Amino acid sequence: MEPVLTEAARADVATAADSSAVSPGTTTTAHEKEQSLVAWLAARPSVILGFSGGVDSAYLACVALDVLGTARFLAVIGRSPSYPDAQWDAARALAAQFGIPVLEVDTHEMLDPNYVANPSNRCYFCKTELWSVLRAVADERGFHTIVDGSNADDTHDWRPGRQAAREHAVESPLAELGFTKEEIRALSRTRGLPTWSQPSSPCLSSRLPYGSAVTIERLEQVERAERALRALGIAGDLRVRHHGDLARVELAAGSLDTWLAAANLRSLVRAVRGAGFDRVSVDLKGFRSGSLNVLGAAGA
Amino acid sequence: MSAPSFAAALAAHGVDARVEARDALAIITVPNADAADRMRDADLRRTVVALAAQHGFKTVAIELARATDDRAALPGD
């Protein structure tokens, strides 16, 4: 079963969509922003997109394909060990379903000691590798503009990867035109994109505290644990934070009631232990994006 | 951050737990699955999180079982 938004989040998306209908002319609606996006894309000779198959890049890919066609648009998947295989499978499936032209390339951030050391600006080194690879692809194939799927909400968050984007002249039309995540979800829903209700899915390295080295083994541990928890039926937001021998599971706050029930503890513990963790814990505040940021550097 | 004072504060609220500090992360371990089940109560969770913050912790998690000792505490064994 695919993870989906909570009911509360679905309601927020519905509100974002409805706002377009009830307040025309008073604010820039989601649909007006989409028209601006169409014009933005049409003004570019050709566009290449960093494509993860997530909510934002999937929406941008579909609009870009509509505007530019397959001759002037290419979505590039940068394969990395820091993303779960399931994400690439989903990205490929989405591209096939919607006719999105896709190129897959490998990225090698794990060979960069700056990235592996997992400093607080780790994303900078990852994105530097990604955009360097995409720049080479763009130059080789004659694509004019490189874009990513960053949205306006991202500009308020700690995103050291933005610096790498700026250094490689990567443009972010969704952020530039003020698209919020909720608006992107609402517009994706209108287009019939299955990603509209998909939770955000940052890379697996985000599960490791800063200062805890990024290794293939740890990434795979996290991936196995999250896959096993999904298999139990856990939907919505989910993160397994890696604290060495201890896994700290973050679930959507609304589902803690279910998964802390005595009857469910055993299966939850078994799933996470099966991934190689000795100790299993559940965060009592529930999921929140970037929870490791507040903990700072931590030893594993 | 003080694990002992946090544990004492928990006890004062009727939560019998060991507290382990890992920097700003507090890991609380309760004696059995029934005690963990009590944390289904959202009000109690909010209280525990607030107490953790008062004692300098930014994050608090409940350990469900340790591989070495608490398997018997899990239901279904």
CSV table of C-alpha atoms in Angstrom, one decimal:
chain,number,residue,atom,x,y,z
A,1,MET,CA,0.0,0.0,0.0
A,2,GLU,CA,1.4,3.4,-0.9
A,3,PRO,CA,1.9,5.9,1.9
A,4,VAL,CA,-0.7,8.6,1.8
A,5,LEU,CA,-1.4,11.9,3.5
A,6,THR,CA,-3.2,12.1,6.8
A,7,GLU,CA,-6.8,13.2,6.7
A,8,ALA,CA,-5.8,16.6,8.1
A,9,ALA,CA,-3.3,17.1,5.3
A,10,ARG,CA,-5.8,16.0,2.7
A,11,ALA,CA,-8.1,18.7,4.0
A,12,ASP,CA,-5.4,21.3,3.7
A,13,VAL,CA,-4.9,20.3,0.1
A,14,ALA,CA,-8.6,20.6,-0.6
A,15,THR,CA,-8.5,24.1,0.9
A,16,ALA,CA,-5.7,25.0,-1.3
A,17,ALA,CA,-7.6,23.9,-4.3
A,18,ASP,CA,-10.8,25.5,-3.2
A,19,SER,CA,-9.2,28.8,-2.6
A,20,SER,CA,-8.7,29.1,-6.4
A,21,ALA,CA,-12.4,28.9,-6.8
A,22,VAL,CA,-13.7,31.1,-4.0
A,23,SER,CA,-11.3,34.0,-4.3
A,24,PRO,CA,-10.6,34.8,-8.0
A,25,GLY,CA,-8.9,38.1,-8.5
A,26,THR,CA,-8.1,38.7,-4.8
A,27,THR,CA,-4.9,36.6,-4.6
A,28,THR,CA,-2.7,34.8,-7.0
A,29,THR,CA,-4.4,31.5,-7.1
A,30,ALA,CA,-2.8,28.2,-7.7
A,31,HIS,CA,-4.2,28.1,-11.2
A,32,GLU,CA,-2.9,31.6,-12.0
A,33,LYS,CA,0.5,30.4,-10.8
A,34,GLU,CA,0.3,27.5,-13.1
A,35,GLN,CA,-0.4,29.9,-16.0
A,36,SER,CA,2.7,31.8,-15.0
A,37,LEU,CA,4.7,28.6,-14.9
A,38,VAL,CA,3.6,27.8,-18.4
A,39,ALA,CA,4.8,31.2,-19.6
A,40,TRP,CA,8.0,30.8,-17.7
A,41,LEU,CA,8.8,27.5,-19.3
A,42,ALA,CA,7.7,28.6,-22.8
A,43,ALA,CA,10.2,31.4,-22.6
A,44,ARG,CA,13.1,28.9,-22.3
A,45,PRO,CA,14.5,27.2,-25.4
A,46,SER,CA,14.9,23.9,-23.6
A,47,VAL,CA,14.8,22.6,-20.0
A,48,ILE,CA,16.4,19.8,-18.1
A,49,LEU,CA,15.0,18.8,-14.7
A,50,GLY,CA,16.4,17.1,-11.7
A,51,PHE,CA,13.7,14.5,-11.3
A,52,SER,CA,13.1,12.4,-8.2
A,53,GLY,CA,9.6,11.4,-8.8
A,54,GLY,CA,8.5,13.3,-5.7
A,55,VAL,CA,5.5,15.6,-5.4
A,56,ASP,CA,7.3,18.8,-6.7
A,57,SER,CA,9.4,17.4,-9.5
A,58,ALA,CA,6.6,15.2,-10.8
A,59,TYR,CA,4.3,18.1,-11.1
A,60,LEU,CA,6.9,20.3,-12.7
A,61,ALA,CA,7.8,17.5,-15.2
A,62,CYS,CA,4.2,17.2,-16.3
A,63,VAL,CA,3.8,20.9,-16.9
A,64,ALA,CA,7.1,21.1,-18.7
A,65,LEU,CA,6.3,18.2,-20.9
A,66,ASP,CA,3.0,19.9,-21.9
A,67,VAL,CA,4.7,23.1,-22.7
A,68,LEU,CA,8.0,22.0,-24.2
A,69,GLY,CA,7.3,18.5,-25.6
A,70,THR,CA,9.8,15.7,-25.6
A,71,ALA,CA,12.2,17.5,-27.9
A,72,ARG,CA,12.8,20.4,-25.6
A,73,PHE,CA,12.4,18.7,-22.2
A,74,LEU,CA,14.3,16.0,-20.3
A,75,ALA,CA,13.9,14.7,-16.8
A,76,VAL,CA,17.1,13.3,-15.3
A,77,ILE,CA,17.1,10.9,-12.4
A,78,GLY,CA,20.4,11.1,-10.4
A,79,ARG,CA,20.6,7.7,-8.9
A,80,SER,CA,22.3,7.7,-5.5
A,81,PRO,CA,22.6,5.2,-2.6
A,82,SER,CA,21.0,7.8,-0.4
A,83,TYR,CA,17.6,7.2,-1.9
A,84,PRO,CA,15.6,4.0,-1.5
A,85,ASP,CA,15.2,1.8,-4.5
A,86,ALA,CA,11.5,2.1,-4.2
A,87,GLN,CA,11.7,5.8,-4.9
A,88,TRP,CA,13.5,5.2,-8.2
A,89,ASP,CA,11.0,2.5,-9.1
A,90,ALA,CA,8.1,4.9,-8.5
A,91,ALA,CA,9.8,7.7,-10.5
A,92,ARG,CA,10.3,5.3,-13.4
A,93,ALA,CA,6.7,4.2,-13.2
A,94,LEU,CA,5.4,7.8,-13.1
A,95,ALA,CA,7.5,8.7,-16.1
A,96,ALA,CA,6.3,5.8,-18.1
A,97,GLN,CA,2.6,6.6,-17.2
A,98,PHE,CA,2.8,10.2,-18.2
A,99,GLY,CA,5.3,9.9,-21.1
A,100,ILE,CA,8.0,11.9,-19.4
A,101,PRO,CA,11.3,11.6,-21.2
A,102,VAL,CA,13.8,10.3,-18.6
A,103,LEU,CA,17.6,9.8,-18.4
A,104,GLU,CA,19.1,8.0,-15.5
A,105,VAL,CA,22.6,8.8,-14.4
A,106,ASP,CA,24.6,7.8,-11.3
A,107,THR,CA,25.9,10.3,-8.8
A,108,HIS,CA,28.9,9.7,-6.6
A,109,GLU,CA,28.6,11.8,-3.5
A,110,MET,CA,29.6,8.8,-1.4
A,111,LEU,CA,33.1,9.2,-2.8
A,112,ASP,CA,33.3,12.7,-1.4
A,113,PRO,CA,34.7,12.8,2.1
A,114,ASN,CA,33.0,16.1,2.7
A,115,TYR,CA,29.7,14.5,2.2
A,116,VAL,CA,30.5,11.3,4.1
A,117,ALA,CA,31.6,13.2,7.1
A,118,ASN,CA,27.9,14.4,7.4
A,119,PRO,CA,28.4,18.0,8.3
A,120,SER,CA,25.3,20.3,8.8
A,121,ASN,CA,25.7,21.5,5.2
A,122,ARG,CA,25.9,17.9,3.9
A,123,CYS,CA,23.2,18.7,1.3
A,124,TYR,CA,25.5,21.2,-0.3
A,125,PHE,CA,28.0,18.5,-1.3
A,126,CYS,CA,25.3,16.1,-2.5
A,127,LYS,CA,23.7,18.8,-4.7
A,128,THR,CA,27.1,20.0,-5.9
A,129,GLU,CA,27.6,16.4,-7.3
A,130,LEU,CA,24.1,16.2,-8.7
A,131,TRP,CA,24.2,19.6,-10.5
A,132,SER,CA,27.7,19.0,-11.8
A,133,VAL,CA,26.4,15.8,-13.4
A,134,LEU,CA,23.3,17.5,-14.8
A,135,ARG,CA,25.4,20.4,-16.1
A,136,ALA,CA,27.5,17.9,-18.1
A,137,VAL,CA,24.4,16.2,-19.5
A,138,ALA,CA,22.9,19.6,-20.4
A,139,ASP,CA,26.0,20.8,-22.2
A,140,GLU,CA,26.5,17.5,-24.0
A,141,ARG,CA,22.9,17.4,-25.2
A,142,GLY,CA,22.4,21.1,-25.8
A,143,PHE,CA,19.8,21.9,-23.1
A,144,HIS,CA,19.6,25.5,-22.2
A,145,THR,CA,18.2,25.7,-18.7
A,146,ILE,CA,18.5,23.4,-15.6
A,147,VAL,CA,15.7,23.5,-13.1
A,148,ASP,CA,14.8,21.8,-9.9
A,149,GLY,CA,11.5,21.2,-8.0
A,150,SER,CA,12.1,23.5,-5.0
A,151,ASN,CA,9.0,25.3,-3.9
A,152,ALA,CA,8.3,28.5,-2.0
A,153,ASP,CA,8.0,26.6,1.3
A,154,ASP,CA,11.5,25.3,0.9
A,155,THR,CA,12.9,28.8,1.0
A,156,HIS,CA,11.9,29.1,4.7
A,157,ASP,CA,13.7,25.9,5.7
A,158,TRP,CA,17.4,25.1,6.3
A,159,ARG,CA,18.5,24.1,2.8
A,160,PRO,CA,22.2,24.3,2.2
A,161,GLY,CA,21.7,22.6,-1.1
A,162,ARG,CA,20.3,25.8,-2.4
A,163,GLN,CA,23.8,27.3,-2.5
A,164,ALA,CA,24.9,24.5,-4.8
A,165,ALA,CA,22.0,25.2,-7.1
A,166,ARG,CA,22.9,28.8,-7.3
A,167,GLU,CA,26.5,28.0,-8.0
A,168,HIS,CA,25.4,25.8,-10.9
A,169,ALA,CA,22.8,28.3,-12.2
A,170,VAL,CA,20.0,26.0,-11.5
A,171,GLU,CA,16.6,27.7,-11.5
A,172,SER,CA,13.7,27.0,-9.3
A,173,PRO,CA,10.5,28.1,-11.1
A,174,LEU,CA,8.1,26.7,-8.5
A,175,ALA,CA,9.8,28.7,-5.7
A,176,GLU,CA,10.3,31.7,-7.9
A,177,LEU,CA,6.6,31.9,-8.8
A,178,GLY,CA,5.5,31.3,-5.2
A,179,PHE,CA,4.1,27.8,-5.4
A,180,THR,CA,3.4,26.3,-2.0
A,181,LYS,CA,3.5,22.6,-1.3
A,182,GLU,CA,-0.2,22.5,-0.8
A,183,GLU,CA,-0.9,24.3,-4.1
A,184,ILE,CA,1.4,21.8,-5.9
A,185,ARG,CA,-0.5,18.9,-4.3
A,186,ALA,CA,-3.8,20.5,-5.3
A,187,LEU,CA,-2.7,21.1,-8.9
A,188,SER,CA,-1.2,17.6,-9.1
A,189,ARG,CA,-4.5,16.2,-8.0
A,190,THR,CA,-6.3,18.1,-10.7
A,191,ARG,CA,-3.8,16.6,-13.3
A,192,GLY,CA,-4.4,13.1,-12.0
A,193,LEU,CA,-0.9,12.7,-10.7
A,194,PRO,CA,-0.7,9.9,-8.1
A,195,THR,CA,2.0,11.9,-6.3
A,196,TRP,CA,-0.5,14.5,-5.0
A,197,SER,CA,-0.9,12.7,-1.7
A,198,GLN,CA,2.6,11.3,-1.4
A,199,PRO,CA,4.5,12.3,1.7
A,200,SER,CA,7.7,14.2,1.3
A,201,SER,CA,10.6,11.9,0.9
A,202,PRO,CA,14.0,13.4,1.7
A,203,CYS,CA,17.1,11.3,1.2
A,204,LEU,CA,18.0,8.6,3.7
A,205,SER,CA,21.1,10.5,4.8
A,206,SER,CA,18.7,12.9,6.6
A,207,ARG,CA,18.0,10.1,9.1
A,208,LEU,CA,21.6,10.3,10.4
A,209,PRO,CA,22.6,12.9,13.0
A,210,TYR,CA,25.0,15.4,11.8
A,211,GLY,CA,28.6,14.2,12.5
A,212,SER,CA,27.6,10.6,12.2
A,213,ALA,CA,29.3,9.3,9.1
A,214,VAL,CA,27.2,8.4,6.1
A,215,THR,CA,27.8,4.8,5.1
A,216,ILE,CA,26.1,2.5,2.8
A,217,GLU,CA,25.4,0.1,5.7
A,218,ARG,CA,23.6,2.8,7.7
A,219,LEU,CA,21.6,4.0,4.7
A,220,GLU,CA,20.5,0.4,4.0
A,221,GLN,CA,19.6,-0.2,7.6
A,222,VAL,CA,17.3,2.8,7.5
A,223,GLU,CA,15.8,1.8,4.2
A,224,ARG,CA,15.2,-1.8,5.4
A,225,ALA,CA,13.5,-0.5,8.6
A,226,GLU,CA,11.3,1.9,6.9
A,227,ARG,CA,10.3,-0.6,4.3
A,228,ALA,CA,9.5,-3.1,7.0
A,229,LEU,CA,7.3,-0.6,8.8
A,230,ARG,CA,5.5,0.3,5.6
A,231,ALA,CA,4.8,-3.4,5.2
A,232,LEU,CA,3.0,-3.4,8.5
A,233,GLY,CA,0.6,-0.8,7.1
A,234,ILE,CA,2.1,2.4,8.4
A,235,ALA,CA,1.0,5.1,6.1
A,236,GLY,CA,1.8,8.8,6.0
A,237,ASP,CA,4.9,10.4,7.4
A,238,LEU,CA,7.5,8.1,8.7
A,239,ARG,CA,11.2,8.4,9.5
A,240,VAL,CA,13.6,6.0,11.1
A,241,ARG,CA,16.3,8.1,12.7
A,242,HIS,CA,19.6,6.3,13.1
A,243,HIS,CA,21.3,6.8,16.5
A,244,GLY,CA,23.8,4.0,16.2
A,245,ASP,CA,22.4,0.9,18.0
A,246,LEU,CA,19.2,2.7,18.6
A,247,ALA,CA,16.4,3.4,16.0
A,248,ARG,CA,14.1,6.4,16.8
A,249,VAL,CA,10.9,6.0,14.9
A,250,GLU,CA,9.0,9.1,14.0
A,251,LEU,CA,5.3,8.4,13.1
A,252,ALA,CA,2.6,10.9,12.2
A,253,ALA,CA,1.3,12.2,15.6
A,254,GLY,CA,-2.1,10.9,14.7
A,255,SER,CA,-1.0,7.3,14.4
A,256,LEU,CA,1.0,7.1,17.7
A,257,ASP,CA,-2.2,6.0,19.5
A,258,THR,CA,-2.4,3.0,17.2
A,259,TRP,CA,1.3,2.0,17.2
A,260,LEU,CA,1.9,2.4,20.9
A,261,ALA,CA,-0.8,0.0,21.6
A,262,ALA,CA,0.5,-3.1,23.4
A,263,ALA,CA,-0.9,-5.3,20.7
A,264,ASN,CA,1.2,-3.6,18.0
A,265,LEU,CA,4.5,-3.1,19.8
A,266,ARG,CA,5.8,-6.5,19.1
A,267,SER,CA,5.4,-6.3,15.3
A,268,LEU,CA,6.9,-2.8,15.3
A,269,VAL,CA,9.9,-3.8,17.3
A,270,ARG,CA,10.4,-7.0,15.2
A,271,ALA,CA,10.3,-5.0,12.0
A,272,VAL,CA,12.9,-2.5,13.1
A,273,ARG,CA,15.2,-5.1,14.7
A,274,GLY,CA,15.0,-7.1,11.6
A,275,ALA,CA,16.7,-4.2,9.8
A,276,GLY,CA,19.7,-4.5,12.2
A,277,PHE,CA,18.9,-2.2,15.0
A,278,ASP,CA,19.5,-3.5,18.5
A,279,ARG,CA,17.3,-1.0,20.3
A,280,VAL,CA,14.0,0.5,19.1
A,281,SER,CA,12.3,3.6,20.3
A,282,VAL,CA,9.3,5.7,19.2
A,283,ASP,CA,9.5,9.5,19.3
A,284,LEU,CA,6.8,10.9,21.6
A,285,LYS,CA,6.3,14.0,19.7
A,286,GLY,CA,5.8,12.2,16.4
A,287,PHE,CA,7.1,13.1,13.0
A,288,ARG,CA,8.5,16.5,12.2
A,289,SER,CA,10.6,17.5,9.3
A,290,GLY,CA,14.3,18.1,10.2
A,291,SER,CA,14.0,16.9,13.8
A,292,LEU,CA,17.7,16.0,13.7
A,293,ASN,CA,18.5,19.6,13.0
A,294,VAL,CA,17.6,20.6,16.6
A,295,LEU,CA,19.7,17.8,18.0
A,296,GLY,CA,22.8,19.1,16.3
A,297,ALA,CA,25.9,16.9,15.9
A,298,ALA,CA,25.5,13.6,17.8
A,299,GLY,CA,27.8,10.7,18.1
A,300,ALA,CA,26.7,7.4,16.7
B,1,MET,CA,20.3,18.3,30.7
B,2,SER,CA,19.7,16.0,33.6
B,3,ALA,CA,18.5,12.5,33.2
B,4,PRO,CA,18.0,11.9,37.0
B,5,SER,CA,15.9,15.0,37.5
B,6,PHE,CA,13.8,14.3,34.4
B,7,ALA,CA,13.2,10.7,35.7
B,8,ALA,CA,12.2,12.2,39.0
B,9,ALA,CA,9.8,14.6,37.3
B,10,LEU,CA,8.3,11.7,35.4
B,11,ALA,CA,7.8,9.7,38.6
B,12,ALA,CA,6.0,12.6,40.1
B,13,HIS,CA,3.6,12.4,37.2
B,14,GLY,CA,3.1,8.7,37.7
B,15,VAL,CA,5.5,7.5,35.0
B,16,ASP,CA,8.0,5.0,36.3
B,17,ALA,CA,10.8,5.1,33.8
B,18,ARG,CA,14.6,5.0,33.4
B,19,VAL,CA,16.0,7.9,31.5
B,20,GLU,CA,19.1,7.8,29.3
B,21,ALA,CA,20.6,11.0,27.9
B,22,ARG,CA,22.3,11.1,24.6
B,23,ASP,CA,23.1,14.8,24.2
B,24,ALA,CA,19.7,16.5,23.7
B,25,LEU,CA,17.9,13.2,23.1
B,26,ALA,CA,16.2,11.6,26.1
B,27,ILE,CA,15.4,7.9,25.9
B,28,ILE,CA,12.9,6.7,28.4
B,29,THR,CA,12.5,3.0,29.2
B,30,VAL,CA,9.4,1.8,30.9
B,31,PRO,CA,9.1,-1.5,32.7
B,32,ASN,CA,6.6,-3.3,30.5
B,33,ALA,CA,4.4,-3.1,27.5
B,34,ASP,CA,1.4,-1.9,29.5
B,35,ALA,CA,3.4,1.1,30.6
B,36,ALA,CA,4.3,1.8,27.0
B,37,ASP,CA,0.6,1.5,26.2
B,38,ARG,CA,-0.2,4.3,28.5
B,39,MET,CA,1.7,6.6,26.1
B,40,ARG,CA,-1.2,6.3,23.7
B,41,ASP,CA,-2.7,9.1,25.8
B,42,ALA,CA,-1.9,12.2,23.9
B,43,ASP,CA,-2.2,14.4,27.0
B,44,LEU,CA,0.4,12.2,28.8
B,45,ARG,CA,2.7,12.4,25.8
B,46,ARG,CA,2.4,16.2,25.8
B,47,THR,CA,3.2,16.2,29.5
B,48,VAL,CA,6.3,14.0,29.0
B,49,VAL,CA,7.6,16.1,26.1
B,50,ALA,CA,7.1,19.3,28.1
B,51,LEU,CA,8.9,17.8,31.1
B,52,ALA,CA,11.7,16.7,28.8
B,53,ALA,CA,12.0,20.3,27.5
B,54,GLN,CA,12.0,21.7,31.1
B,55,HIS,CA,15.0,19.5,31.8
B,56,GLY,CA,16.9,20.5,28.7
B,57,PHE,CA,16.1,17.8,26.3
B,58,LYS,CA,15.0,18.7,22.7
B,59,THR,CA,13.7,15.2,21.8
B,60,VAL,CA,12.3,12.4,23.8
B,61,ALA,CA,11.6,8.8,22.7
B,62,ILE,CA,10.2,5.8,24.5
B,63,GLU,CA,12.3,2.6,24.1
B,64,LEU,CA,10.0,-0.3,23.3
B,65,ALA,CA,12.4,-3.0,24.2
B,66,ARG,CA,16.0,-3.8,24.5
B,67,ALA,CA,17.4,-6.7,22.5
B,68,THR,CA,19.2,-7.9,25.6
B,69,ASP,CA,16.6,-8.0,28.3
B,70,ASP,CA,13.1,-6.9,27.7
B,71,ARG,CA,11.7,-9.3,25.1
B,72,ALA,CA,9.5,-10.9,27.8
B,73,ALA,CA,7.8,-7.5,28.3
B,74,LEU,CA,6.4,-7.6,24.8
B,75,PRO,CA,2.9,-9.0,24.3
B,76,GLY,CA,2.5,-11.9,22.0
B,77,ASP,CA,5.7,-13.8,23.0
